[in-house]
Coordinates of C-alpha atoms in Angstrom, one line a residue:
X30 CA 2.0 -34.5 6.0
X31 CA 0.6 -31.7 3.8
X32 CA -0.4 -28.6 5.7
X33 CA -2.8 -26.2 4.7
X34 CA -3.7 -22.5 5.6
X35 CA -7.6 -22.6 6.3
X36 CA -9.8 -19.8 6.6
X37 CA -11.8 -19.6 10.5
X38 CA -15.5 -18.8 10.3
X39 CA -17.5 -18.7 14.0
X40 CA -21.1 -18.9 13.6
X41 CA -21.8 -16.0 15.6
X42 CA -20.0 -12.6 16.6
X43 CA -18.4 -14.6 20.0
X44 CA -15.0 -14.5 20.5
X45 CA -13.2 -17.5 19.0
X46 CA -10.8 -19.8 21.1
X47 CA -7.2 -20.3 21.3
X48 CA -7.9 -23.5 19.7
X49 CA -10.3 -22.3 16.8
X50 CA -7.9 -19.3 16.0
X51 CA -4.9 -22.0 15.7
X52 CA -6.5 -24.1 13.3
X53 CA -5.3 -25.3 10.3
X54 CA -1.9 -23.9 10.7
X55 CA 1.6 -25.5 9.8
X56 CA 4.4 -25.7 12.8
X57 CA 5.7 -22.4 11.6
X58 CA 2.5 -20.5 11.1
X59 CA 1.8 -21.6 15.0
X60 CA 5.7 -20.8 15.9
X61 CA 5.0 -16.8 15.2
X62 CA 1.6 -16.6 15.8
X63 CA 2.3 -17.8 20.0
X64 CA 5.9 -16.4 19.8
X65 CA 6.1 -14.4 23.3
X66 CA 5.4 -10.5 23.2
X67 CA 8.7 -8.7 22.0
X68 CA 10.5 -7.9 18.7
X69 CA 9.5 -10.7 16.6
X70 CA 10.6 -10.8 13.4
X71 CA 8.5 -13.5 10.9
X72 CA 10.7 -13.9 7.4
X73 CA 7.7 -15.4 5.0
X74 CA 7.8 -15.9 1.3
X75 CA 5.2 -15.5 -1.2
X76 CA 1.8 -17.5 -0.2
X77 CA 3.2 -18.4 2.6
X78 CA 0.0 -16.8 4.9
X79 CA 1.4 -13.7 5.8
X80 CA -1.8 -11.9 6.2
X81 CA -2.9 -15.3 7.9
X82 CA -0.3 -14.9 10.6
X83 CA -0.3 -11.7 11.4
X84 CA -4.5 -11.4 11.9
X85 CA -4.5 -14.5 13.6
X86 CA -1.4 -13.2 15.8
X87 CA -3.8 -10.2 16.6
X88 CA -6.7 -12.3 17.6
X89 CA -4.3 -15.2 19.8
X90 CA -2.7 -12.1 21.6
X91 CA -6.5 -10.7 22.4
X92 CA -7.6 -14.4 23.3
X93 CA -4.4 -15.1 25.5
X94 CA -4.9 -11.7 27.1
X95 CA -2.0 -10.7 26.5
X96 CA -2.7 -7.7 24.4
X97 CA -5.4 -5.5 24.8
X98 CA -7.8 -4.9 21.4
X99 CA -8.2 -1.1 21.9
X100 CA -4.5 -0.6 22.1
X101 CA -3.6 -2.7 19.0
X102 CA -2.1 -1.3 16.0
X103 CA -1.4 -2.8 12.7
X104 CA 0.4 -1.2 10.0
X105 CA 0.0 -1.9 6.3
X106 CA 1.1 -0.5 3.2
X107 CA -2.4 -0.7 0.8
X108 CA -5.7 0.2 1.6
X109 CA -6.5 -3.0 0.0
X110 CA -4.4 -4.6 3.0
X111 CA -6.1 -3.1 5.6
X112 CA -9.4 -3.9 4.4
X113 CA -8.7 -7.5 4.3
X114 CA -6.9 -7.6 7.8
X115 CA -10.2 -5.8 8.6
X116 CA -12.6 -8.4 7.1
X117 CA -10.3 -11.5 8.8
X118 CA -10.2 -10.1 12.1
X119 CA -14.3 -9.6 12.6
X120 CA -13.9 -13.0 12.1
X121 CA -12.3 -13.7 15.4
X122 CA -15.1 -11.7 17.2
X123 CA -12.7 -9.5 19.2
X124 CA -14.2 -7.3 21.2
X125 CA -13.1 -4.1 20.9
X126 CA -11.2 -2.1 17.9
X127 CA -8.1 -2.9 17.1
X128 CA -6.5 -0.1 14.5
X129 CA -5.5 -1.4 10.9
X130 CA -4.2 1.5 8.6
X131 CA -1.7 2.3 6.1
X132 CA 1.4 4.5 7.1
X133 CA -0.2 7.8 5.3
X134 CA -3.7 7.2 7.0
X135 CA -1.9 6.6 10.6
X136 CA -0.2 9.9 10.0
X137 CA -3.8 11.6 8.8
X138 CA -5.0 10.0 11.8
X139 CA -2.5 11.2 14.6
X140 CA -2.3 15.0 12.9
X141 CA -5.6 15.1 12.7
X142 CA -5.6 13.7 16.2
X143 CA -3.3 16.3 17.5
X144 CA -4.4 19.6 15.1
X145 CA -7.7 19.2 17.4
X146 CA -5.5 19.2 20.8
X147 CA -3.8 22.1 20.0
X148 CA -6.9 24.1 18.5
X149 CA -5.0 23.8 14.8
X150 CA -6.6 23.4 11.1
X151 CA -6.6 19.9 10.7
X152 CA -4.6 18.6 8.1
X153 CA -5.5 18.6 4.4
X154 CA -4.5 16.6 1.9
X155 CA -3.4 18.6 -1.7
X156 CA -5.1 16.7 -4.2
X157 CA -3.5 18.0 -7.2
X158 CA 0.3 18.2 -6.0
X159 CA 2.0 18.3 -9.6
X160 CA -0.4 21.8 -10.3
X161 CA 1.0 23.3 -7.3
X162 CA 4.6 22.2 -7.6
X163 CA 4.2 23.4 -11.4
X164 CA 3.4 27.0 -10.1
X165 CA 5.8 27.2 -8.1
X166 CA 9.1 26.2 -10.1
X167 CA 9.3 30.1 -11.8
X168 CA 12.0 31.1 -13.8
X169 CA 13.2 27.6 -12.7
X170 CA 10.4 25.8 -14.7
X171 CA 12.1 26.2 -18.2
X172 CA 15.4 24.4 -17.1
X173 CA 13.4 21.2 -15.2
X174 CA 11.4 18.3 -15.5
X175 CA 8.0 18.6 -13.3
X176 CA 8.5 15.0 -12.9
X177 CA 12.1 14.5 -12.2
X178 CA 11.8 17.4 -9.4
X179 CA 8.7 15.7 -7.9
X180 CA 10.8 12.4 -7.7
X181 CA 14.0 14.6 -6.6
X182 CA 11.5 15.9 -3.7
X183 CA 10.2 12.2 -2.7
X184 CA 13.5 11.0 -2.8
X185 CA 14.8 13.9 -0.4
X186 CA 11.5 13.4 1.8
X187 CA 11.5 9.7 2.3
X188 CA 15.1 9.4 3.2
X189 CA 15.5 12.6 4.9
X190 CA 18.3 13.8 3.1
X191 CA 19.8 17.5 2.3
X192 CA 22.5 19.3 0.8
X193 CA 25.8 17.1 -0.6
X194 CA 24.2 14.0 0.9
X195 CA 21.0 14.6 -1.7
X196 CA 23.0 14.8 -4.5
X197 CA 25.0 11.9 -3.4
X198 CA 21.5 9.9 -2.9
X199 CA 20.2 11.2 -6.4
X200 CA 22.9 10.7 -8.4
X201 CA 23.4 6.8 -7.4
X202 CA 19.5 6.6 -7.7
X203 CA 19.8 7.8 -11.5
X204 CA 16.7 10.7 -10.8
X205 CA 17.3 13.3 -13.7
X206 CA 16.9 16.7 -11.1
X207 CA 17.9 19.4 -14.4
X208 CA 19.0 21.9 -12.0
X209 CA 21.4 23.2 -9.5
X210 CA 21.3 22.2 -6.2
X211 CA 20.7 25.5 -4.7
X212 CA 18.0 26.0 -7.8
X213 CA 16.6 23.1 -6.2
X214 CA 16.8 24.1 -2.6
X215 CA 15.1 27.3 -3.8
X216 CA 12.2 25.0 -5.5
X217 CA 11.5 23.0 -2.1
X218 CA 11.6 26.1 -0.3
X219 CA 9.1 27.8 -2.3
X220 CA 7.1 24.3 -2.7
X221 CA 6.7 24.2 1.5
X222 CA 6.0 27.6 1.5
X223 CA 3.1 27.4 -1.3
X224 CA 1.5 24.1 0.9
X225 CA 1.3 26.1 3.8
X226 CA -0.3 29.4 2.4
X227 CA -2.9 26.7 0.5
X228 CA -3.5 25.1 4.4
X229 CA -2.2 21.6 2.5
X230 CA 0.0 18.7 3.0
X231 CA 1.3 16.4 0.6
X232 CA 1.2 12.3 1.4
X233 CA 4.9 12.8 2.6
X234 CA 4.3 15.4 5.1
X235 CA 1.7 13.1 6.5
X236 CA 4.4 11.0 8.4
X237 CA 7.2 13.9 8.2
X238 CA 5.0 16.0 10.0
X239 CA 4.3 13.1 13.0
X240 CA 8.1 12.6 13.2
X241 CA 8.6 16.8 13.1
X242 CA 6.1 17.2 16.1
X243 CA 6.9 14.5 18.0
X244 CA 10.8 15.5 18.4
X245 CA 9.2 18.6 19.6
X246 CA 7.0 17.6 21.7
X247 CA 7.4 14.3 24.1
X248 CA 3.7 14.8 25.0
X249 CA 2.6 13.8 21.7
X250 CA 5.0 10.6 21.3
X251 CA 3.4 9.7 25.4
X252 CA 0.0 10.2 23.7
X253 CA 0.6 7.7 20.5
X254 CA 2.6 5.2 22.8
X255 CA -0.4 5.1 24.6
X256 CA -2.6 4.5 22.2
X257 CA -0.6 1.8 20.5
X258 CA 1.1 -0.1 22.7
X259 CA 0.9 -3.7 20.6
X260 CA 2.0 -2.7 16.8
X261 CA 2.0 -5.2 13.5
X262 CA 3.8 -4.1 10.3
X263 CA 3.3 -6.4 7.2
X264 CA 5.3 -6.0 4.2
X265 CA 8.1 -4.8 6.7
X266 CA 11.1 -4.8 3.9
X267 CA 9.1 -2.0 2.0
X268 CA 9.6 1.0 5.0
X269 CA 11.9 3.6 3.5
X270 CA 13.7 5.5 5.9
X271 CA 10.8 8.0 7.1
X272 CA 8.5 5.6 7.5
X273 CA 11.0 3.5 10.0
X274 CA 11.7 7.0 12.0
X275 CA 7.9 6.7 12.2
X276 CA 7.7 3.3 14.0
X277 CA 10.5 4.1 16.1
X278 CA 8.8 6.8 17.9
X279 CA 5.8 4.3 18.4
X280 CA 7.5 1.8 19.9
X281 CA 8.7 1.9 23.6
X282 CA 11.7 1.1 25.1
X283 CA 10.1 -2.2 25.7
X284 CA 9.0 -2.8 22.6
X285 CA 6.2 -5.3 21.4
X286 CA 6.6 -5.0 17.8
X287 CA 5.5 -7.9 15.5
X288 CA 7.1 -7.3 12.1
X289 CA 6.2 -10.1 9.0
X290 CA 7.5 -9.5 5.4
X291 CA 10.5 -10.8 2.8
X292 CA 13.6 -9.1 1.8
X293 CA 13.4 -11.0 -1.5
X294 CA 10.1 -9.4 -2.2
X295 CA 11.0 -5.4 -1.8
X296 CA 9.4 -3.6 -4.5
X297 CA 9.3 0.0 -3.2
X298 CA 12.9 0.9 -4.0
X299 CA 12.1 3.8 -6.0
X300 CA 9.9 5.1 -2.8
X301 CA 13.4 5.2 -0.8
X302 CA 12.5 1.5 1.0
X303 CA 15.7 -0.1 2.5
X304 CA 15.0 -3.5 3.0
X305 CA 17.8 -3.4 5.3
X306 CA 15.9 -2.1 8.3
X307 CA 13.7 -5.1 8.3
X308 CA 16.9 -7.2 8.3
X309 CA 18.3 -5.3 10.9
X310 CA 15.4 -3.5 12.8
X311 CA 18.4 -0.7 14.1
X312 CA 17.7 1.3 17.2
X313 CA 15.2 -0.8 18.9
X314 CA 17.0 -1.4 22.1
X315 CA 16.0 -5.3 22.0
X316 CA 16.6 -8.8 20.6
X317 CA 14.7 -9.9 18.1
X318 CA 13.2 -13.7 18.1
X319 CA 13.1 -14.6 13.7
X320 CA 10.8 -17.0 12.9
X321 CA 10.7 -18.2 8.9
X322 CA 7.7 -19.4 7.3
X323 CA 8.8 -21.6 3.6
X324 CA 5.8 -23.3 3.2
X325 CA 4.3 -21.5 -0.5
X326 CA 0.8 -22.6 -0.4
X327 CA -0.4 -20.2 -3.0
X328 CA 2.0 -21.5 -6.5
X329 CA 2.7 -24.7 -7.8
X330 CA 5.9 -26.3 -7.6
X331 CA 6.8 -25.1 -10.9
X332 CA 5.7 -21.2 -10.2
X333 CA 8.1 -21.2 -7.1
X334 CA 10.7 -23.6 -9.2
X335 CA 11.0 -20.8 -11.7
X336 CA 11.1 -17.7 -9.1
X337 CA 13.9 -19.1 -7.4
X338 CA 16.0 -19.7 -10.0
X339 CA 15.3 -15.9 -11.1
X340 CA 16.6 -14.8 -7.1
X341 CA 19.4 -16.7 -7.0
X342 CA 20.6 -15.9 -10.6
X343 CA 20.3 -12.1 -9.0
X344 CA 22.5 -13.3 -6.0
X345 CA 19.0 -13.4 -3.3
X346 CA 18.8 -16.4 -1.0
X347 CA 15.8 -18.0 -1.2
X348 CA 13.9 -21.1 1.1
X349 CA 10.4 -21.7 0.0
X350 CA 9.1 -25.1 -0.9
X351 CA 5.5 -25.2 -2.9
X352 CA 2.8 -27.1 -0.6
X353 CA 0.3 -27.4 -3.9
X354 CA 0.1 -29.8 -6.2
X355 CA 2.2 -30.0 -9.6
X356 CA 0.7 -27.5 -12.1
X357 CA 1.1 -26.3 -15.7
X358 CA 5.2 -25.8 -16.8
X359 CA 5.9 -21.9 -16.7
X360 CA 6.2 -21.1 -20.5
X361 CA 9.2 -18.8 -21.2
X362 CA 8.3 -17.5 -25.2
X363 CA 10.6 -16.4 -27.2
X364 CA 9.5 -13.4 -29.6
X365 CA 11.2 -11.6 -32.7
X366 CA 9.6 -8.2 -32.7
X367 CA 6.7 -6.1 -30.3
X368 CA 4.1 -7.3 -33.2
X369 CA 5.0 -10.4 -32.4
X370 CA 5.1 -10.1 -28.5
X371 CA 1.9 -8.6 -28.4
X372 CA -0.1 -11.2 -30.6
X373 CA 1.4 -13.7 -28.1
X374 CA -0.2 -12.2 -25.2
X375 CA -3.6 -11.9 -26.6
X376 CA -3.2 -16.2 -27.6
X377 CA -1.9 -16.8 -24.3
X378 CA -4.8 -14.8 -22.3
X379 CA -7.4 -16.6 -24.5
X380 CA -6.0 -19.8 -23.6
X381 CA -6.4 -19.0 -20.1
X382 CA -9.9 -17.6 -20.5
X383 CA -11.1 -20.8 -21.9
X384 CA -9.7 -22.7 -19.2
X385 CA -10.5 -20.3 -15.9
X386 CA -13.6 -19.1 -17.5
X387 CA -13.3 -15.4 -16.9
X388 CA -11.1 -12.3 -17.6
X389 CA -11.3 -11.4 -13.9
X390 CA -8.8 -13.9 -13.2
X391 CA -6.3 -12.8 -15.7
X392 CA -3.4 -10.2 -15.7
X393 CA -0.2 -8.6 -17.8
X394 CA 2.6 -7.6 -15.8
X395 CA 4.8 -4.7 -17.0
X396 CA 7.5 -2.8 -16.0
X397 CA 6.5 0.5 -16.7
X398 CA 3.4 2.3 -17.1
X399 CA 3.6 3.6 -20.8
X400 CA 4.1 0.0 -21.6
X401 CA 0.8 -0.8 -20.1
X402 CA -1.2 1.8 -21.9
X403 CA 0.2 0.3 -24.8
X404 CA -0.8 -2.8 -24.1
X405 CA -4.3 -2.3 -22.4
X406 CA -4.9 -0.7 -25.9
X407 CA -4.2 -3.5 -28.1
X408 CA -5.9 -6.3 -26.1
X409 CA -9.0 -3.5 -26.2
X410 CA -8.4 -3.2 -29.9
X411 CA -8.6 -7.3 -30.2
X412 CA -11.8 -7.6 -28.1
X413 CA -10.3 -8.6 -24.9
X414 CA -11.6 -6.0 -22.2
X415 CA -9.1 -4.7 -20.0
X416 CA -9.4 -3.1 -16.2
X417 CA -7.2 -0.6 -15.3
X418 CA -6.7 1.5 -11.7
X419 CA -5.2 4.5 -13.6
X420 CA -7.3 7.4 -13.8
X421 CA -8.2 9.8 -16.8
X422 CA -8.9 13.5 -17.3
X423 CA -13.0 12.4 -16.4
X424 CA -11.7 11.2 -13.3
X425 CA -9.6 13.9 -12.4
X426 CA -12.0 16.2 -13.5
X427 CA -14.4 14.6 -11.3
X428 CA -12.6 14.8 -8.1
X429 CA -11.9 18.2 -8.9
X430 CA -15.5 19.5 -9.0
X431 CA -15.8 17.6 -5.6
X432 CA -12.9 18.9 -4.0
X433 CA -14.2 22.7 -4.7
X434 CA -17.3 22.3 -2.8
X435 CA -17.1 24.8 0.3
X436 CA -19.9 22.7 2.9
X437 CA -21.2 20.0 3.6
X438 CA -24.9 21.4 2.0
X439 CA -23.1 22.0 -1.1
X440 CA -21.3 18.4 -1.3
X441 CA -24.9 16.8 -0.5
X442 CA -26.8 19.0 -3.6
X443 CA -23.9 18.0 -5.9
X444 CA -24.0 14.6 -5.4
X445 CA -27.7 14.2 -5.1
X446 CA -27.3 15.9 -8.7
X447 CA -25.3 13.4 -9.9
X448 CA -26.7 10.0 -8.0
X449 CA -30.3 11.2 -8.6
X450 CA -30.5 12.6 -12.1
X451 CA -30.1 9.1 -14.0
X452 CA -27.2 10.9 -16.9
X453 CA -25.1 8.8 -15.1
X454 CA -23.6 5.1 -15.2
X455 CA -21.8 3.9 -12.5
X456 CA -18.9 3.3 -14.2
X457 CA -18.8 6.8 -15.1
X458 CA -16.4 9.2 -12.7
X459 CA -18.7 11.2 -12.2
X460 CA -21.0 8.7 -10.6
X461 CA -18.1 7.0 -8.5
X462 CA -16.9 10.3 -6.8
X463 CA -20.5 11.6 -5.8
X464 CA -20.9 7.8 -4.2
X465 CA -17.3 8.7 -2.3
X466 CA -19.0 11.8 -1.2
X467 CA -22.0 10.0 0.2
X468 CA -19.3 7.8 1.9
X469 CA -17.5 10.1 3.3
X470 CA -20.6 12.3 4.7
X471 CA -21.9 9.3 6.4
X472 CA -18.4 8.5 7.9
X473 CA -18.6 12.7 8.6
X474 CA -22.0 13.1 10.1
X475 CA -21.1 15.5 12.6
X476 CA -19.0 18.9 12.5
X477 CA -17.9 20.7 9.8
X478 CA -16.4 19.6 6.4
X479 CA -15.8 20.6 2.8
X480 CA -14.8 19.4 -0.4
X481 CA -10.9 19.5 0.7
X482 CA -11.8 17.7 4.2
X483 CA -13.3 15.3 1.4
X484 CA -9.9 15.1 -0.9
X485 CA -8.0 14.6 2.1
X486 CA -10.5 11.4 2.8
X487 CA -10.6 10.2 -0.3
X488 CA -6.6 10.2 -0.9
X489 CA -6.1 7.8 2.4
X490 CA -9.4 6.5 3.3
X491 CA -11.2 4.3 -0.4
X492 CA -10.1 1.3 -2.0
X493 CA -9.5 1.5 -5.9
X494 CA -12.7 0.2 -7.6
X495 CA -12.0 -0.9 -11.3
X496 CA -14.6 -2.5 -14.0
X497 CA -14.1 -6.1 -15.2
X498 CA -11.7 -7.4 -17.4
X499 CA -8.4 -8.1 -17.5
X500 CA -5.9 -6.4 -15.4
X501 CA -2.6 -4.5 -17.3
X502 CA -0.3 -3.4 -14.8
X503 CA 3.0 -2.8 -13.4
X504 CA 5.1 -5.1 -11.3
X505 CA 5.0 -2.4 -8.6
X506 CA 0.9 -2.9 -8.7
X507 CA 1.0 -6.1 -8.5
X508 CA 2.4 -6.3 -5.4
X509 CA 0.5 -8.6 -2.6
X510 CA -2.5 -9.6 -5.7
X511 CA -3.5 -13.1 -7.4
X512 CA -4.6 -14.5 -10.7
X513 CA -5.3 -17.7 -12.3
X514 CA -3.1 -16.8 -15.0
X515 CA -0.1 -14.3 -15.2
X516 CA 1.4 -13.3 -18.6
X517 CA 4.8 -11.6 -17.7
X518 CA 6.4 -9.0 -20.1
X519 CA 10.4 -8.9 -19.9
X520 CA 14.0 -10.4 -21.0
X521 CA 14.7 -13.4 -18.8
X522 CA 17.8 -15.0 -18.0
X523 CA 17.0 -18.5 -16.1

């Protein structure tokens, strides 16, 4: 019998049923959905309804009573996530407010949270990092890369590493640092020291500063145990270190922790995830009950044909098994030179076009980001429009005019400016960040804010908008998205 995942509409806002929340699932699906409260751990492949389990998980533990809504927490690692897991669970017609955020909003969230218990600045998000790491490198500057000592930074942040153990870490990691360790050490130290003159944290100190504080203070990990009491993490093989310390200290000593992702699918490597702490879940103090989910109902036989056969010539174990229908043979082309390659993407993206009927279905994947500039140009150049997430000078430009604002009056004028005058298209930066602003003042209504309250929103709060076309972009982007029709760029070995 073919099973199918199926999406649950209720007429109205009531609450839905055991019954209606269970239906449509496959034996599995239901396995971890009504697994008892505990360390579960839910190994699912690609399409196999991760996001599906886990909302539906949410709403069955609210229906069975067994969790309370206001004390549920679910942790993603896109906004895009959390605004779907949003969207499904209003379906359910829970009533009450079960939190859905991504580890850097959480961490915004709780320092926020505690900056107003302890009558502290609240936190503020630095919204040009590289400008003030750049000023702060010295005599140091002339002898580093900006970049390699921003990565060198992350990589020490997210994996909580110092001294001999860094260099260890950085020199198996292959991050180009161009200086001394104690140059380096110096460079942090002023770096921390410039953030906290500014009144600013970077996306890292978000969660470093939640873990910092609550070592400190046993008060503040009461207060978030409290509050979260029922925590979900999807895409559980992409926490690095950090963010694992992180759910540690949520969790109680008698945990109920529901945990869903796929070690084969870890992609955050270079942001110091270890997908070894969703295989292992270390420190927990419990058993964990593993439930697998190999039902792909999102790829053809073929798709999931072909990506096991890439996993298991890389050594990864691999059970999925394709519930769709047989579908087109993956094409694996051949191509002399880049003229060559490129030409073959713009045939095969037509072909698809003609068939799916519009770009917004289509994408190139990449492994690096140069590569899809590159790219995104040429399709431009043959009249193939291309959509892209990466941001400009205009853009930046934009955010910075915003971010300078010292009140809320003045954020209001300049946006009104922009929204009101009619110089501006929608598409245009300009245009988008004064809409943010409006956003964020109407999420702000009370108290005071200014344009670096509105950075700090704007970093962890809004989903990417793009235009229409095609979408060029990086493996790492792609992760948890879906098209009609994929053109991948890359030596294979199958």
């Amino acid at each position: 019998m073919l099973f199918r995942s199926v999406r649950f509409d209720p007429p109205d806002t009531t609450p839905a049923t055991v019954e209606q929340i269970l239906q449509g699932l496959d034996d599995d699906q239901r396995s971890a959905i009504t697994a008892p409260p505990g360390v579960v751990v839910v190994r699912a492949g690609a399409g196999s309804g991760k996001t599906t389990v886990l909302t539906r998980r949410i709403a069955w533990r609210v229906a069975t009573e067994s969790a309370s809504p206001d004390h549920v927490l679910a942790i993603t690692f896109t906004r895009q996530a959390a605004t779907e897991m949003r969207t499904r669970l209003r379906r359910f017609g829970i009533d009450g407010s079960p939190q859905i955020h991504t580890f850097h909003a959480l961490g915004l969230r709780l320092l926020t949270q505690r900056a107003a218990d302890t009558n502290k600045p609240k936190p503020l998000v630095v919204t040009n990092r590289m400008a003030v790491l750049s000023g702060v490198l010295g005599a140091d500057a002339k002898q580093s890369s900006l970049s390699g000592i921003a990565n060198a930074i992350d990589h020490a942040a997210v994996r909580m590493l110092s001294g001999r153990d860094l260099d260890s870490a950085l020199s198996a990691s292959g991050i180009q640092r161009d200086v001394t360790r104690e140059q380096f050490e110096r460079i942090i130290a002023r770096y921390e020291d410039a953030k906290r003159k500014r009144g600013v944290v970077d996306t890292n100190d978000l969660i470093a500063h939640v873990v910092r504080d609550a070592k400190r203070d046993p008060r503040f990990v009461h207060s978030m145990r409290h509050q979260f009491r029922h925590i979900s993490v999807d895409e559980a093989q992409d926490m690095n270190p950090l963010q694992y310390e992180f759910l540690r200290l949520l969790v109680t000593d008698a945990p109920d922790l529901f945990v869903v992702g796929d070690p084969n699918q870890a992609i955050f490597g270079f942001n110091g995830a270890d997908n070894r702490l969703f295989e292992e879940l270390p420190g927990l103090g419990a058993g964990a009950r593993v439930v697998t989910l190999p039902s792909n109902y999102r790829c053809t036989p073929q798709v999931v044909d072909a990506a096991s056969r890439f996993l298991r010539n890389g050594g990864q174990a691999i059970e999925a098994e394709s519930r769709r229908p047989n579908g087109r043979v993956v094409s694996f082309i051949g191509c002399e030179n880049e003229f060559s390659e490129r030409n073959v993407i713009a045939r095969e993206l037509r072909r698809m076009h003609d068939t799916c009927g519009t770009w917004n279905l289509l994408a190139v994947l990449v492994r690096v980001n140069a590569l899809a500039d590159d790219i995104s140009e040429f399709l431009s150049a043959q009249g193939i429009p291309v959509r892209s997430g990466r941001r400009g000078p205009e853009w930046s430009a934009a955010i910075a005019q915003a971010t300078s604002l010292t009140s809320r009056e003045t954020l209001n004028i300049w946006s009104s400016d922009v929204l009101d005058s009619g110089d501006y298209e929608p598409a245009h930066p300009e245009h988008e960040i004064a809409t943010r602003v409006r956003e964020f003042l109407d999420d702000n209504r009370s108290g005071s804010v200014d344009g670096r309250a509105f950075g700090s929103w704007l970093t962890t709060t809004v989903d990417r908008t793009e235009v229409e076309g095609v979408e060029v972009m990086t493996f790492h982007a792609a992760k948890g998205r879906e098209w009609f029709g994929v053109v991948e760029i890359g030596r294979a070995h199958v």
